[in-house]
Short mmCIF file of N, CA and C in Angstrom, two decimals:
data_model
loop_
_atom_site.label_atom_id
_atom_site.label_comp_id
_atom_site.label_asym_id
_atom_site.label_seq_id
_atom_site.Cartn_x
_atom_site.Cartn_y
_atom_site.Cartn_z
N UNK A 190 -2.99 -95.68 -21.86
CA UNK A 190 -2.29 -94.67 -21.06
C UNK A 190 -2.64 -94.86 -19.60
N UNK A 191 -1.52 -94.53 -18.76
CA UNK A 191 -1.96 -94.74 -16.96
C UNK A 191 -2.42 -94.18 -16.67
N UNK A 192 -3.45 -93.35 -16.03
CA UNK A 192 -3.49 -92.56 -15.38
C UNK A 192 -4.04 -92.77 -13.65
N UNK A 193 -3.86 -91.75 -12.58
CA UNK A 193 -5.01 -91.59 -11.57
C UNK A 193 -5.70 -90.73 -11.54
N UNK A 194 -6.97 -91.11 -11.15
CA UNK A 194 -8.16 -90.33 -10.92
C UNK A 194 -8.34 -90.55 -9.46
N UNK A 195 -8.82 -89.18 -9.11
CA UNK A 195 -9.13 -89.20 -7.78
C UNK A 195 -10.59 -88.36 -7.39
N UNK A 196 -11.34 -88.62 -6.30
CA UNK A 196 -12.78 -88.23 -6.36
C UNK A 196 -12.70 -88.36 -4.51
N UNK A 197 -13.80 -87.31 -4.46
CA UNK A 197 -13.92 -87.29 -2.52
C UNK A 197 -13.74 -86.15 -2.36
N UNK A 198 -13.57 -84.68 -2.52
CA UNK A 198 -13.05 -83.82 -2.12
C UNK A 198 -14.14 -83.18 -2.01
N UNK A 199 -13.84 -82.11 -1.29
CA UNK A 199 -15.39 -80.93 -1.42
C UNK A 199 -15.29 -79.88 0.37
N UNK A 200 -16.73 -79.32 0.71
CA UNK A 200 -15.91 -78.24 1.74
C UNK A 200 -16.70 -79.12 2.75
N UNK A 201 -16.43 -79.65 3.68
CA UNK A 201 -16.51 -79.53 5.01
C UNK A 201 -16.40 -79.18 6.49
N UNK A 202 -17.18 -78.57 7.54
CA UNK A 202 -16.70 -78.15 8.31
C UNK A 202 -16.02 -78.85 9.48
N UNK A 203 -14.97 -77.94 9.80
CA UNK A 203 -13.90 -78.04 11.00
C UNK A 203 -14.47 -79.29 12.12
N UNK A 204 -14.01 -80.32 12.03
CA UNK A 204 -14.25 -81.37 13.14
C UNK A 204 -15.13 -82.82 12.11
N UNK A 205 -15.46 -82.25 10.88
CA UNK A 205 -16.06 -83.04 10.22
C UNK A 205 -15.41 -83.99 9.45
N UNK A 206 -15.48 -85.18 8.94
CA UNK A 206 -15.18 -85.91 8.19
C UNK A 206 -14.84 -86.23 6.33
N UNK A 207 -14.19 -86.50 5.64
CA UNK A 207 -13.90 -86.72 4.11
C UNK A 207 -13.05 -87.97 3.69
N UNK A 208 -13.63 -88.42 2.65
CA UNK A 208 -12.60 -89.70 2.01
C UNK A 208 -12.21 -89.65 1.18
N UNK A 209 -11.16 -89.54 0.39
CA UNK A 209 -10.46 -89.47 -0.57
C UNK A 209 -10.61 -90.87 -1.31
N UNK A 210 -10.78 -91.17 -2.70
CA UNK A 210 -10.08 -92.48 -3.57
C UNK A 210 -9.56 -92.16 -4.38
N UNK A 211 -8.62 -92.67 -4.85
CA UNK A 211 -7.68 -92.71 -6.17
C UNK A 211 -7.92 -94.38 -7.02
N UNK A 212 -7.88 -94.06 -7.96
CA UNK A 212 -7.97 -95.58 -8.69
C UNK A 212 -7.19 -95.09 -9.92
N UNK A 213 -5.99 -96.34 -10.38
CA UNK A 213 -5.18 -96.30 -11.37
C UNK A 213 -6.03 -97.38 -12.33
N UNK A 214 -5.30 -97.00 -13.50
CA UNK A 214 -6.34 -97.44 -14.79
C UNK A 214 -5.31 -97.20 -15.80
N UNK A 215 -5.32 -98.54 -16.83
CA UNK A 215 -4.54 -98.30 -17.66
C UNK A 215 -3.80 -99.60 -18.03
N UNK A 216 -2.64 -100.21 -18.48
CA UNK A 216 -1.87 -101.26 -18.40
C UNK A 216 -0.87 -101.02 -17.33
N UNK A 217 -1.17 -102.07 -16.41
CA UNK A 217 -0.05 -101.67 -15.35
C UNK A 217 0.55 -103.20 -14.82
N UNK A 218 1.52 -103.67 -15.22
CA UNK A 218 2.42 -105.03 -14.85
C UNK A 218 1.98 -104.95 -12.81
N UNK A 219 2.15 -104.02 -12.10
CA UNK A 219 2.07 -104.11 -10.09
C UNK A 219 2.80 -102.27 -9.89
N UNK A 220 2.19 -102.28 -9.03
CA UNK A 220 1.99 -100.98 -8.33
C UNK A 220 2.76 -101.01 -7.04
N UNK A 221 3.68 -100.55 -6.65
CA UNK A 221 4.31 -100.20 -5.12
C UNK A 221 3.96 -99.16 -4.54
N UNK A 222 4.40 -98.67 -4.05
CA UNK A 222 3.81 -97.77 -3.04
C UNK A 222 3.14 -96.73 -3.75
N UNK A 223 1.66 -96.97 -2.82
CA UNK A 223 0.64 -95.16 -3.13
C UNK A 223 0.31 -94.23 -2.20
N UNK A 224 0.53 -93.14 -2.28
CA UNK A 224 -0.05 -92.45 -1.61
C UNK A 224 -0.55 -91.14 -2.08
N UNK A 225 -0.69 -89.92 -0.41
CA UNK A 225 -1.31 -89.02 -0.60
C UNK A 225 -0.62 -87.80 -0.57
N UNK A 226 -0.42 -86.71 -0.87
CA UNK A 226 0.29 -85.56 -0.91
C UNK A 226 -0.62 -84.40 -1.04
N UNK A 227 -0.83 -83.33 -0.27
CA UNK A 227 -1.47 -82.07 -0.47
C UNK A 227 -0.22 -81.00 -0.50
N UNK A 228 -0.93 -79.89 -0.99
CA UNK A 228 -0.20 -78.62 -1.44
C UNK A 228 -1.29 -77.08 -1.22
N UNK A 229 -1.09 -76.64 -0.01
CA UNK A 229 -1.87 -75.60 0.50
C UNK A 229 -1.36 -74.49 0.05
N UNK A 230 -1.97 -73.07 -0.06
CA UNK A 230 -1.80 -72.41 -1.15
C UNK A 230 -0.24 -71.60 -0.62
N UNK A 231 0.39 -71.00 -1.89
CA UNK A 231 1.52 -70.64 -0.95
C UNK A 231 2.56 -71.53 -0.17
N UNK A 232 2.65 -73.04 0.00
CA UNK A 232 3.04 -74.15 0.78
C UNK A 232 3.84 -74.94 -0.48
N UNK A 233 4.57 -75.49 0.23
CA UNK A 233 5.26 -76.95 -0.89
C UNK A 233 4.42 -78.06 -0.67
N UNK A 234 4.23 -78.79 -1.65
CA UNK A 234 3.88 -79.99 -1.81
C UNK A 234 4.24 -80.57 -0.72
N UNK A 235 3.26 -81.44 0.12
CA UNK A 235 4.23 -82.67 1.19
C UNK A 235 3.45 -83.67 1.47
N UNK A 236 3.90 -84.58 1.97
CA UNK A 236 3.54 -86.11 2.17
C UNK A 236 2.41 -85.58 2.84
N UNK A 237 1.23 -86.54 2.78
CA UNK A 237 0.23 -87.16 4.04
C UNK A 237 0.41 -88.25 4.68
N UNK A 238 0.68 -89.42 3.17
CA UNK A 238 0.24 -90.77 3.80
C UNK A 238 0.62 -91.31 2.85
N UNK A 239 1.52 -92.95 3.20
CA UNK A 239 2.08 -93.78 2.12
C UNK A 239 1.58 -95.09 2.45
N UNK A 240 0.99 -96.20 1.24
CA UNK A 240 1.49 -97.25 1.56
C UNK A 240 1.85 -98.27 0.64
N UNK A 241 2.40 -99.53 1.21
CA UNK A 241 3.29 -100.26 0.27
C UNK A 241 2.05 -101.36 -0.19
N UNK A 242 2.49 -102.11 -1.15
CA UNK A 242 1.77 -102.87 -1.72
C UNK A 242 1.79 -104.18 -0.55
N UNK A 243 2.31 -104.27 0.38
CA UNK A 243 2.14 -105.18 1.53
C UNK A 243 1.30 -104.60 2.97
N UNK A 244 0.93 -103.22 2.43
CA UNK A 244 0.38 -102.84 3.60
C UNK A 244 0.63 -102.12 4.95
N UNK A 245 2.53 -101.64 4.22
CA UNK A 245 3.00 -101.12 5.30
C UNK A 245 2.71 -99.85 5.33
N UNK A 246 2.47 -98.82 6.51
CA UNK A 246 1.88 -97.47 6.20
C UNK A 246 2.81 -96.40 6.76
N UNK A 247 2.57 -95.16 6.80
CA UNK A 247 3.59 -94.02 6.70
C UNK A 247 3.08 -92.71 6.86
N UNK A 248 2.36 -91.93 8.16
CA UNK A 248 1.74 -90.92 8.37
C UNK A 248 2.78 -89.22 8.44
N UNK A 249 2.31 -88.51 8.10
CA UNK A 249 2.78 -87.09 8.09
C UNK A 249 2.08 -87.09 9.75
N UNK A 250 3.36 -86.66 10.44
CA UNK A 250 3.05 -86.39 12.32
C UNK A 250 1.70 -85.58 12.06
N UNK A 251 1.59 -84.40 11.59
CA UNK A 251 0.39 -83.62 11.19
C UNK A 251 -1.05 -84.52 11.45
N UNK A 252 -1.18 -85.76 11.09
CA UNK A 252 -2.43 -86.49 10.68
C UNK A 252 -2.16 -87.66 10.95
N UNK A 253 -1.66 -88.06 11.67
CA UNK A 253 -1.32 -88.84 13.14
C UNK A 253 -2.49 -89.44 14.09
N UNK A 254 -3.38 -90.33 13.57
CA UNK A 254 -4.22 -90.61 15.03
C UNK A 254 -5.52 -90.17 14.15
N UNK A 255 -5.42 -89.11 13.20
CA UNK A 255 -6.89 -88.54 12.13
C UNK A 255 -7.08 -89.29 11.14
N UNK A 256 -6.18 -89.97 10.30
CA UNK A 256 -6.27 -89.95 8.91
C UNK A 256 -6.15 -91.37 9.12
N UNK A 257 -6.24 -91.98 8.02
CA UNK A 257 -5.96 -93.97 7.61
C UNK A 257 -5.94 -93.71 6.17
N UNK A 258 -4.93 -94.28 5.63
CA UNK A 258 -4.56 -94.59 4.57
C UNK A 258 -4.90 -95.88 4.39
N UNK A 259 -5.85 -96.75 2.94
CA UNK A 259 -6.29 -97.87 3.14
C UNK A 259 -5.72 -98.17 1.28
N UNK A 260 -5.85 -99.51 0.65
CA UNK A 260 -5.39 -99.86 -0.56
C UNK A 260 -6.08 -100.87 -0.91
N UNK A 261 -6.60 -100.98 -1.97
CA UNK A 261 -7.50 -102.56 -2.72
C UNK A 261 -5.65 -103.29 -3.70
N UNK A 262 -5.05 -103.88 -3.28
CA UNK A 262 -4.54 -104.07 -4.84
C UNK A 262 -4.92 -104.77 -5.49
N UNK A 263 -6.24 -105.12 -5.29
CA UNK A 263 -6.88 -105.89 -6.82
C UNK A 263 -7.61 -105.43 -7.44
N UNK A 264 -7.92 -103.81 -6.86
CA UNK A 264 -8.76 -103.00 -7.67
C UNK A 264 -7.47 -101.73 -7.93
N UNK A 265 -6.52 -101.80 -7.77
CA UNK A 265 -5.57 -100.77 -7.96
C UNK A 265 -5.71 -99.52 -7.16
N UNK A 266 -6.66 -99.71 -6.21
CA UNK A 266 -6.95 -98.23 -5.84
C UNK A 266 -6.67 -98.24 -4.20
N UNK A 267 -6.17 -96.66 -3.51
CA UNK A 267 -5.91 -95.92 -2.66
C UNK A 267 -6.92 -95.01 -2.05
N UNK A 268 -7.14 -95.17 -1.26
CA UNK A 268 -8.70 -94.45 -0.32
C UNK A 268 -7.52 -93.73 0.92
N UNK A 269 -8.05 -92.64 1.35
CA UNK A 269 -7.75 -91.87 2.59
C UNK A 269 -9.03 -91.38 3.52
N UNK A 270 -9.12 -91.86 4.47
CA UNK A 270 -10.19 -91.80 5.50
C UNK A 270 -9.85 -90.26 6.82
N UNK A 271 -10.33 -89.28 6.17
CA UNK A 271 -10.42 -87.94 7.18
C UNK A 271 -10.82 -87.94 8.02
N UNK A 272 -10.45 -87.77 9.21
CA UNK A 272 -11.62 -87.91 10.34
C UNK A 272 -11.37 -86.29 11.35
N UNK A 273 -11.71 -86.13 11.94
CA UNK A 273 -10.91 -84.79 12.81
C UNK A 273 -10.76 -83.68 11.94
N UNK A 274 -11.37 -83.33 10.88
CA UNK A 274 -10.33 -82.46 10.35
C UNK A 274 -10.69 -80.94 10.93
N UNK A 275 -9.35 -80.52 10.42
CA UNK A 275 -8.99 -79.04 11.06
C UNK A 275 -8.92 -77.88 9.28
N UNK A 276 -9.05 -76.74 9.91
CA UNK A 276 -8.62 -75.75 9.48
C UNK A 276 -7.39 -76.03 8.07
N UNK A 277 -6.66 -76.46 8.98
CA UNK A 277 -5.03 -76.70 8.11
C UNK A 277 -4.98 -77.63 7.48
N UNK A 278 -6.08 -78.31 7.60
CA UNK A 278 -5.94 -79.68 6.12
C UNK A 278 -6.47 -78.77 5.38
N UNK A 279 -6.53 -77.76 5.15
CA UNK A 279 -7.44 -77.59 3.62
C UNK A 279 -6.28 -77.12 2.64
N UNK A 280 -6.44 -77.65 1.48
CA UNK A 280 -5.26 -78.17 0.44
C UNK A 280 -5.62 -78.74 -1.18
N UNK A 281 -5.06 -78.77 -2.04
CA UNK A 281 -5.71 -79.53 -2.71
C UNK A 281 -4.81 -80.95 -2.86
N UNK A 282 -4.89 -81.85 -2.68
CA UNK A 282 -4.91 -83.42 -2.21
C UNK A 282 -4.68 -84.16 -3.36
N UNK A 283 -3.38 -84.77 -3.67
CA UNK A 283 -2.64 -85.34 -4.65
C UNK A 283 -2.41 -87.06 -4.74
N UNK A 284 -3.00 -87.64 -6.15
CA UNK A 284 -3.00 -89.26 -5.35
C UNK A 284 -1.30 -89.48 -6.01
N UNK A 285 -0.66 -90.47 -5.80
CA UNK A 285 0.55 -90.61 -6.41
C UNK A 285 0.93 -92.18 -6.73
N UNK A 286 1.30 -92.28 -7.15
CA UNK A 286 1.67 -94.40 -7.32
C UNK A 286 3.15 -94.58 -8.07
N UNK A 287 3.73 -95.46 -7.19
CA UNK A 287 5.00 -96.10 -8.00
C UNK A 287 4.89 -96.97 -8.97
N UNK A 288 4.63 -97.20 -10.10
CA UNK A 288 4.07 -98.02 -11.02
C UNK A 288 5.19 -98.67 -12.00
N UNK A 289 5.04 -100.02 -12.31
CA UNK A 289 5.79 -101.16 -13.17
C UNK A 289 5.07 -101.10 -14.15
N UNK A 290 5.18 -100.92 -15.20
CA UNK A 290 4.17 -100.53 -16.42
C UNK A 290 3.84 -101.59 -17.37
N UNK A 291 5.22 -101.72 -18.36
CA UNK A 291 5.16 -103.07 -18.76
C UNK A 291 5.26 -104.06 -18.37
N UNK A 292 7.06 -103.90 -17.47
CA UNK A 292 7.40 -105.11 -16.99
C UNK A 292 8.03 -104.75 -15.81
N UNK A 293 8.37 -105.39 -14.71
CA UNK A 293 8.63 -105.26 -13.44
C UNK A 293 9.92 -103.67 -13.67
N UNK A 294 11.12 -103.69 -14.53
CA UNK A 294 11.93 -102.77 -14.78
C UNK A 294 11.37 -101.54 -15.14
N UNK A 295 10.13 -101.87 -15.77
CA UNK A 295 9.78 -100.18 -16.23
C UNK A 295 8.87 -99.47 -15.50
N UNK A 296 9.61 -98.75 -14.79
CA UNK A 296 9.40 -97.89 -13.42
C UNK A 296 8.78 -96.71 -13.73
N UNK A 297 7.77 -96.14 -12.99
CA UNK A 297 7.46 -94.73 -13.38
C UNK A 297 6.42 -94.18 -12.64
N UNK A 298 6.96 -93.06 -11.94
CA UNK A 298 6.07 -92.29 -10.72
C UNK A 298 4.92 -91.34 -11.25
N UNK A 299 3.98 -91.41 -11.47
CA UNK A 299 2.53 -90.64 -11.87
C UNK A 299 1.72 -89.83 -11.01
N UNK A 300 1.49 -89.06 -11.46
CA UNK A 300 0.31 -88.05 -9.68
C UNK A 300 -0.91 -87.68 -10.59
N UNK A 301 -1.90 -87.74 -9.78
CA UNK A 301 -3.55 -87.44 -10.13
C UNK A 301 -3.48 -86.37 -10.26
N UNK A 302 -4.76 -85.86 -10.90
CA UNK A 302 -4.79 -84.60 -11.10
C UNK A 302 -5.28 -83.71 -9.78
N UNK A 303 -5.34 -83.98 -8.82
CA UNK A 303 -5.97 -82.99 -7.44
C UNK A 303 -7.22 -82.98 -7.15
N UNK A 304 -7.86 -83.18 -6.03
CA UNK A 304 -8.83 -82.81 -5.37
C UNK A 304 -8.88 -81.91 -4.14
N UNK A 305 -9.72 -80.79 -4.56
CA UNK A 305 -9.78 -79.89 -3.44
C UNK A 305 -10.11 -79.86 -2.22
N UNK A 306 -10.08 -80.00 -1.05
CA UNK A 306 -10.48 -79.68 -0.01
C UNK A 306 -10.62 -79.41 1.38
N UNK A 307 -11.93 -78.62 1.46
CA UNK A 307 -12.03 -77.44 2.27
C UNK A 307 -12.18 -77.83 3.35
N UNK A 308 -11.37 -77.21 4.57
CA UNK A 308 -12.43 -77.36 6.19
C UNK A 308 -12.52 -75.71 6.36
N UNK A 309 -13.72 -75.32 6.72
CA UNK A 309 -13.94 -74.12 7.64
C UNK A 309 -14.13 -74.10 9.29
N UNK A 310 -13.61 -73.05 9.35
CA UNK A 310 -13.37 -73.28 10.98
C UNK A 310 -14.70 -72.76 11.52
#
């Protein structure tokens, strides 16, 4: 079975730093684009940060200049590098992956189970 796991979360204060990883596990033929998605309470789900299996990347204006989205694809896994953080990142933090399962055709979008976290101001 595929799944992601994700680990890094926890409370830090306002101006302080956090890293997110996600690592997929499972039978997986190649992976396209991964990224990050939080969902603050009361809020819709929305992008952070995307990237492609070539390395191309994709910031939410929000986290612009703070954040780096980084990728192993030979370890399958997605890291997010916090830097700056504020108040308003606090969320709980979603890993996501476009995944080829068996074979290049069999397509299928998966999300981690969440990691929480906190900035206090």
């Amino acid at each position: 079975q595929v799944q992601l796991v994700e680990s890094g979360g926890g409370l830090v204060q306002a101006g302080g730093f956090l890293r997110l990883s996600c690592a997929a596990s499972g039978r997986i033929f190649s992976i396209d684009v991964m990224g990050w998605y939080r969902q603050a309470p009361g809020k819709q789900r929305e992008l952070v940060a995307t990237i492609t299996s070539g390395g191309r990347t994709d910031y939410a204006d929000s986290v612009k200049g703070r954040f780096t989205i980084s990728r192993d694809n030979a370890k399958n896994t997605v890291n997010l590098q916090m830097n700056s953080l504020k108040a308003d990142d606090t969320a709980v933090y979603y890993c996501n992956a476009d995944l080829r399962i068996r074979n290049y055709y069999d397509i299928k979008s998966i999300w981690g189970q969440g990691t929480q976290v906190t900035v206090s101001s």
